[in-house]
Every structure is written in structure tokens, then in C-alpha cells.
Tab-separated table of C-alpha atoms and ligand atoms in Angstrom:
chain	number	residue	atom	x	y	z
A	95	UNK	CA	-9.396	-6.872	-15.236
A	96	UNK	CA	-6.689	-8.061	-17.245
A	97	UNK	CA	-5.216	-11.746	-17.329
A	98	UNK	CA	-2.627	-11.503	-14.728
A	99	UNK	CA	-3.025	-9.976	-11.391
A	100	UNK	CA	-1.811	-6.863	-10.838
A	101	UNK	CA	-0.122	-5.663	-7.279
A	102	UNK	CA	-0.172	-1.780	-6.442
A	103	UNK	CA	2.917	-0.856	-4.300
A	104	UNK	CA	2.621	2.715	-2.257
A	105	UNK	CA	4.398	4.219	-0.044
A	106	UNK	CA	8.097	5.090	1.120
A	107	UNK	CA	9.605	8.115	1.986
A	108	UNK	CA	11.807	11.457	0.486
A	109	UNK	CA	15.237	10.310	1.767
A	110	UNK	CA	16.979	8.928	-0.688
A	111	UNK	CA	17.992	5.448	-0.571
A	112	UNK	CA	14.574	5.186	1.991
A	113	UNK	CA	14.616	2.053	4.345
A	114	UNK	CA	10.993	2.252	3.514
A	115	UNK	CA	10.903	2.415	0.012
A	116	UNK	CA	13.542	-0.838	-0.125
A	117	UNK	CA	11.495	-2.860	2.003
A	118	UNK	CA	8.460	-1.786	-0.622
A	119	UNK	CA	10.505	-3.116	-3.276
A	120	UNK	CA	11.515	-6.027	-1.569
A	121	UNK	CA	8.039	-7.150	-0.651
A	122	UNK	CA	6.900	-6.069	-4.545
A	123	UNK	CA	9.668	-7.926	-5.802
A	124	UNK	CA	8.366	-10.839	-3.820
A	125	UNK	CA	4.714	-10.870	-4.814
A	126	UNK	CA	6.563	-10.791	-8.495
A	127	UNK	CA	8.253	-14.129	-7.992
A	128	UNK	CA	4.762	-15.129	-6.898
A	129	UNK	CA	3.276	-14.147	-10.123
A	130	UNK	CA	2.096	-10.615	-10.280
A	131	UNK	CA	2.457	-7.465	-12.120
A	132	UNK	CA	3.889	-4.825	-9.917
A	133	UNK	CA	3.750	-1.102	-9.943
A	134	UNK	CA	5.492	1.382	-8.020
A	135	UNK	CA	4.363	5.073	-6.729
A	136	UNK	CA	7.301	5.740	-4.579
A	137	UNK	CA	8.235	8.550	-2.597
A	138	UNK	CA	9.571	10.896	-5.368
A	139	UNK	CA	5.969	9.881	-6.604
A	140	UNK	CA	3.909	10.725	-3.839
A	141	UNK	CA	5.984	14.239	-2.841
A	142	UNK	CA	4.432	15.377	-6.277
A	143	UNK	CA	0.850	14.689	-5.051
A	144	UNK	CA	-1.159	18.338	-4.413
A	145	UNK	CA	-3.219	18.134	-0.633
A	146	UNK	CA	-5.752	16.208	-0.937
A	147	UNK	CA	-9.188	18.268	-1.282
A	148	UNK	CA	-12.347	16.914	-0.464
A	149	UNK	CA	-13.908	20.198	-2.661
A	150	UNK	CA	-11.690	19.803	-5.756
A	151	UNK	CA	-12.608	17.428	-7.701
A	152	UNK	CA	-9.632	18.025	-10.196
A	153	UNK	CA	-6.869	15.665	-10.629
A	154	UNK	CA	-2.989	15.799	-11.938
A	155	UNK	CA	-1.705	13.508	-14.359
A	156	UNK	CA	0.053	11.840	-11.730
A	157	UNK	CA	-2.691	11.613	-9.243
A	158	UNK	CA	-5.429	10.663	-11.640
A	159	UNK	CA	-3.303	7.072	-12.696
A	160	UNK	CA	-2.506	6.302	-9.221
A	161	UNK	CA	-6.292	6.332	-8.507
A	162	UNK	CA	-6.802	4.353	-11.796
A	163	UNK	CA	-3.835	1.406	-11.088
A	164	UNK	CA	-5.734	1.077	-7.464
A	165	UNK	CA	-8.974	0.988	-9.350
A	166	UNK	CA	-7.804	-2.158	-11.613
A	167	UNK	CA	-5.434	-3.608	-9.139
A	168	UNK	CA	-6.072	-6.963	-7.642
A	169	UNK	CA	-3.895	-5.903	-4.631
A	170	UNK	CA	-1.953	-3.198	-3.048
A	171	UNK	CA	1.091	-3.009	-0.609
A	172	UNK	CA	1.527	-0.032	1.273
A	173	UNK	CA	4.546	0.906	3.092
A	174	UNK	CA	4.843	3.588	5.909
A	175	UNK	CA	7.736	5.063	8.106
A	176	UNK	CA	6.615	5.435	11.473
A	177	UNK	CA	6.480	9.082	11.520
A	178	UNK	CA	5.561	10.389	15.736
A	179	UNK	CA	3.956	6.859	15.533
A	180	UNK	CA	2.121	7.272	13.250
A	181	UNK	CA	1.555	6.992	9.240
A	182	UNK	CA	3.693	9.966	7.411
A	183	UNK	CA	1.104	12.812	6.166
A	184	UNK	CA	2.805	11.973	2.526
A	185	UNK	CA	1.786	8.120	2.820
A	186	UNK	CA	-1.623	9.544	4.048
A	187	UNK	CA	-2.355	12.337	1.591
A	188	UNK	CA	-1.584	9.649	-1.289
A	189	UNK	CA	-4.699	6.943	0.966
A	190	UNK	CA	-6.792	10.394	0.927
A	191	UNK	CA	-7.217	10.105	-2.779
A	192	UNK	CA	-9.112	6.767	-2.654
A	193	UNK	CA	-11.562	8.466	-1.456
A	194	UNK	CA	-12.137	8.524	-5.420
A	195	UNK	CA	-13.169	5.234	-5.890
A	196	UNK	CA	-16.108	5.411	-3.282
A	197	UNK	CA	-18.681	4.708	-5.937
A	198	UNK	CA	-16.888	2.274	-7.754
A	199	UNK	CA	-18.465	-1.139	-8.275
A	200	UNK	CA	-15.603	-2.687	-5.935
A	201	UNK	CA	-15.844	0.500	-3.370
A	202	UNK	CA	-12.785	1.512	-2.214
A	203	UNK	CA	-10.269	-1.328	-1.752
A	204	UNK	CA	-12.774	-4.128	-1.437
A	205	UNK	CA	-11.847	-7.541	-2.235
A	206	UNK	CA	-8.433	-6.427	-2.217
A	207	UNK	CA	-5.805	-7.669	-0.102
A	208	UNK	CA	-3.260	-5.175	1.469
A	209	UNK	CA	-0.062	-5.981	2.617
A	210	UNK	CA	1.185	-3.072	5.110
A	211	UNK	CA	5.097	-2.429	5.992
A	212	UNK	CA	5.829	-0.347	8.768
A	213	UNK	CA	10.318	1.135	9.504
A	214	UNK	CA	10.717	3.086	12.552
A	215	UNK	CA	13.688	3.765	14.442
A	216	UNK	CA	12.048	1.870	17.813
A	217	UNK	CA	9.561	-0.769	17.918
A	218	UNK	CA	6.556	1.290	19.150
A	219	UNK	CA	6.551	3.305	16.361
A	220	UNK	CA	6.565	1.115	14.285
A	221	UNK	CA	3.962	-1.545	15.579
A	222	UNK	CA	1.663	1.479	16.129
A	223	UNK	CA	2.234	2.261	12.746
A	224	UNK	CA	1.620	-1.171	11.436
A	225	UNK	CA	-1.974	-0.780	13.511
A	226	UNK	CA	-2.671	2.249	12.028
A	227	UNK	CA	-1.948	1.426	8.580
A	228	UNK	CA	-4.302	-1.867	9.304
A	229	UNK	CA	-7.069	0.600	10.524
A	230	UNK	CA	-7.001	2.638	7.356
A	231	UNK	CA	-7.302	-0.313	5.336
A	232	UNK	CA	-10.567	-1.731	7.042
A	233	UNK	CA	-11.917	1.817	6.945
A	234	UNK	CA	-11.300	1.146	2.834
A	235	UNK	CA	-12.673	-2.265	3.215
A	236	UNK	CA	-9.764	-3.560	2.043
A	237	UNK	CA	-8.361	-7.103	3.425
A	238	UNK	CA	-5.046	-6.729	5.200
A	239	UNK	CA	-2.853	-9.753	4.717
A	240	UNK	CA	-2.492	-11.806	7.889
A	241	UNK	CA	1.537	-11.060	7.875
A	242	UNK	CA	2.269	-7.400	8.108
A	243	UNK	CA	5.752	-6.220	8.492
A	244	UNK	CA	7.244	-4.154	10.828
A	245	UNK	CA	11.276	-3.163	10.175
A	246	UNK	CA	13.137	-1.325	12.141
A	247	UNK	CA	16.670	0.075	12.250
A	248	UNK	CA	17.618	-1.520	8.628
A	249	UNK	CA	18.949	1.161	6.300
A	250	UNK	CA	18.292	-1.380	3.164
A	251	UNK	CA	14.737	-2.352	4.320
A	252	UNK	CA	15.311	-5.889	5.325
A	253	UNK	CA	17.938	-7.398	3.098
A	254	UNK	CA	20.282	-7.555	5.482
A	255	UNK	CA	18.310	-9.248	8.136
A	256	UNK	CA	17.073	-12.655	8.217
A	257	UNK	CA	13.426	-12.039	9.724
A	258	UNK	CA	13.132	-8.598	8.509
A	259	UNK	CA	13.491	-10.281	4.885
A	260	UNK	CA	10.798	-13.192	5.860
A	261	UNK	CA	7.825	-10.716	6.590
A	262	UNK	CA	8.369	-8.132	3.460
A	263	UNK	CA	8.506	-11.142	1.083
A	264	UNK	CA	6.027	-13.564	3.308
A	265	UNK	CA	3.455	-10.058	2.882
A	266	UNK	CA	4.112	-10.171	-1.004
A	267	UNK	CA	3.678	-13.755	-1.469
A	268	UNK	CA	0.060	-12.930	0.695
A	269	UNK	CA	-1.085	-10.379	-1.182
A	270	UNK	CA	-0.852	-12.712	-4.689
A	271	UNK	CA	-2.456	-15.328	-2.916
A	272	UNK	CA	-5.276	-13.625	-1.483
A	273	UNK	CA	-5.519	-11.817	-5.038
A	274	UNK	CA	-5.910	-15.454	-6.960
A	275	UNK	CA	-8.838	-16.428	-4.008
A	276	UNK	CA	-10.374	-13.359	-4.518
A	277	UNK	CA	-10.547	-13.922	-8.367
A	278	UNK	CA	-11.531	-17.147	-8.212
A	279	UNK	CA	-14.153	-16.947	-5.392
A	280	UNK	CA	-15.299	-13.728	-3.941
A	281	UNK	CA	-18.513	-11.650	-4.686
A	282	UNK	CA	-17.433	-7.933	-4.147
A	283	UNK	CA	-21.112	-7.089	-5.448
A	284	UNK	CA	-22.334	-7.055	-1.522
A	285	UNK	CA	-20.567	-4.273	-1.070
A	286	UNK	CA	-22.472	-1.711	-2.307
A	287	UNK	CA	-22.135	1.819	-2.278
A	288	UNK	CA	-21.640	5.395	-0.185
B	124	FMN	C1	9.563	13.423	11.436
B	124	FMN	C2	10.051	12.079	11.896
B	124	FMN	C3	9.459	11.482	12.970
B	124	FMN	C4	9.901	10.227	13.424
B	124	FMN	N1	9.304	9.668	14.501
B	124	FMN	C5	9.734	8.469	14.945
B	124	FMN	C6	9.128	7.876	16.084
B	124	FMN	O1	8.233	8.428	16.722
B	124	FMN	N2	9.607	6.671	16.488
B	124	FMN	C7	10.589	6.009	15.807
B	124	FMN	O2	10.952	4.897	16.197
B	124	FMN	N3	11.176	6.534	14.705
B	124	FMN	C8	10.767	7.750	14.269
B	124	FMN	N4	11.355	8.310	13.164
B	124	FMN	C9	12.317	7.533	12.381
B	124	FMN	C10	11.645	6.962	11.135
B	124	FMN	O3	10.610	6.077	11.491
B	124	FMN	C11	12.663	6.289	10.247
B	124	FMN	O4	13.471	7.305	9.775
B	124	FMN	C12	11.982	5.531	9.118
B	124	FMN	O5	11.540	4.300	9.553
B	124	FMN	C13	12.915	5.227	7.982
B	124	FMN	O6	12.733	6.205	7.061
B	124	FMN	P1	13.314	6.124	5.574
B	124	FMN	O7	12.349	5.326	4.780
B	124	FMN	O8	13.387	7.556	5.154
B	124	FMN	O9	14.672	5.468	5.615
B	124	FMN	C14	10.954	9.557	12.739
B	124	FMN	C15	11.567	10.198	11.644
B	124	FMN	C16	11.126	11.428	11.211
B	124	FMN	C17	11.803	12.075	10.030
């Protein structure tokens, strides 16, 4: 674990110029200010990403460091478009693959706080999104932040609007703090393995 803490940000969509993606940035750019190293796998990222296999154990370039900057990070933010309401399959396929650090000495995403952005057209989608998204991360026994976001109908992701702009950077700043509490104070050794 290196000296400063390090913030994973995942997620957004194809489109270009993604509502998504810009709210990602705007809550990475957030837990930044706050303190953090930030890294991006964004949607150009993500398209690249082969199905997820449960029987193929091999790994792309591409793949193989996303798993790795999880693996090291002290937090992650994950951002979804509310897809049928639910989590896009190219948001999910990219999750899928930390199924990898299952035997890890911090399983999964434990003692890790996740911060999870939800954009939909419509509310519904999007809160059911934000719920899913929350799901996944207890399934990974990860700790989502108290704020998540959900954004809707903002082509730039939030800049534009006043509360939009609170929760993506209020989910950032979360995610740092959680990360310096967990450093400072939590045993991840309970959590064992399988
Ligand atoms: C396949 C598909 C399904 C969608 N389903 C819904 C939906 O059920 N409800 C909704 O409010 N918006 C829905 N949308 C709109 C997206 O949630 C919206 O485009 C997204 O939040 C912003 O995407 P972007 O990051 O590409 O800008 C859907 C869009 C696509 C492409």
C-alpha cells in the first residue's frame, strides 16, 4: 500500500461525451481535492474488456491492471447509467472480474469504501440503479459511502446543476474519508476467505 491513498474510478458509458462518465470524473476529481490518487477505467476502457468467464482463467493486458489497481486501491467509485433499470452489462462485466480477488487477503472489496453514481433519463431508473449498484457492492463486501448519487437528465454529469454537483463531489470527498478511517483503524483480517 503505498503512502497516499489511492481511489479507483469505474464505470461510464460508450457515448461519447457520456453524462456518466462526467459525473465519474467529477466525483474523482473531487476525492482528488480531498487528497487521493485517482485512476480512471472509463467506458472506451471497459468496451475493450472480453465476457467475463468464470472457466478462463486468462487475462488481457487491460483486464489484468484493472484487477490489480482494485487490488491496491484504498477506494473505488463506480458509476452506472441506468440501463432498463438496471446496471449496464458493460459496468457489470467490468464488477464480474473481481471475482479475481476472492482469495486475496482483503477479499474482494473489503475495507473499501465505494462511492456509486447512478444517470438515467427518469428517476426510477436511476434510484433502482443506485440500489443495485449498492447490492453488488455488499455482495463484494465492500462499504458503500453513505451519499450515493443519482443524476438524471444532465448531459455534463452534474456541472450544471447545483445538487447534482453536491452528491458526485459529497461521494468523492466520502470515499477519501472512509479510505483514511479505514487505514488508520480497521482490521480487514476478519474477513477471511471463499
Ligand atoms: C439501452 C438503454 C436503456 C435505457 N433504459 C432507461 C430506463 O429504463 N430508464 C431511464 O430513465 N433511462 C434509460 N436510459 C437512458 C440512460 O439511462 C441514459 O442515457 C444514461 O443515464 C446516460 O447515458 P450516457 O452516460 O451515455 O450519457 C436507457 C438508455 C439506453 C441506451
Amino acid at each position: 500500500v503505498s503512502d497516499s491513498l489511492s481511489v479507483v474510478g469505474i464505470g461510464g458509458t460508450v457515448r461519447p461525451d457520456s453524462a456518466t462518465e462526467r459525473g465519474l470524473q467529477l466525483a474523482l476529481a473531487s476525492a482528488q481535492e480531498a487528497g487521493a490518487e485517482i485512476t480512471l477505467y472509463d467506458g472506451k476502457y471497459l468496451a475493450e474488456l472480453p465476457h467475463f468467464s468464470p472457466s478462463d482463467a486468462r487475462r488481457t493486458r487491460e483486464t489484468a491492471a484493472l484487477v490489480q489497481s482494485v487490488r491496491k486501491a484504498d477506494g473505488l467509485i463506480i458509476a452506472s447509467p441506468g440501463y432498463h433499470a438496471g446496471v449496464s452489462g458493460m459496468v457489470k462485466n467490468a464488477l464480474d472480474y473481481l471475482e479475481d480477488l476472492r482469495e486475496d487477503d482483503r477479499p474482494y472489496l473489503s475495507g473499501r469504501a465505494v462511492g456509486c453514481i447512478a444517470t438515467g433519463s427518469g428517476w426510477q431508473a436511476t434510484v433502482a440503479t443506485l440500489t443495485s449498484l449498492r447490492g453488488i457492492v455488499h455482495a463484494l463486501r465492500g462499504w458503500p459511502t453513505p451519499l450515493g448519487a443519482t443524476v438524471t437528465k444532465t448531459p455534463d454529469g452534474g456541472q450544471s446543476d447545483a445538487k447534482n454537483r453536491f452528491q458526485l463531489e459529497t461521494v468523492g470527498k466520502e470515499v477519501v474519508q472512509f479510505g483514511i478511517l479505514s487505514r488508520s483503524v480497521l482490521d480487514t483480517s476478519y474477513a477471511g476467505k471463499g
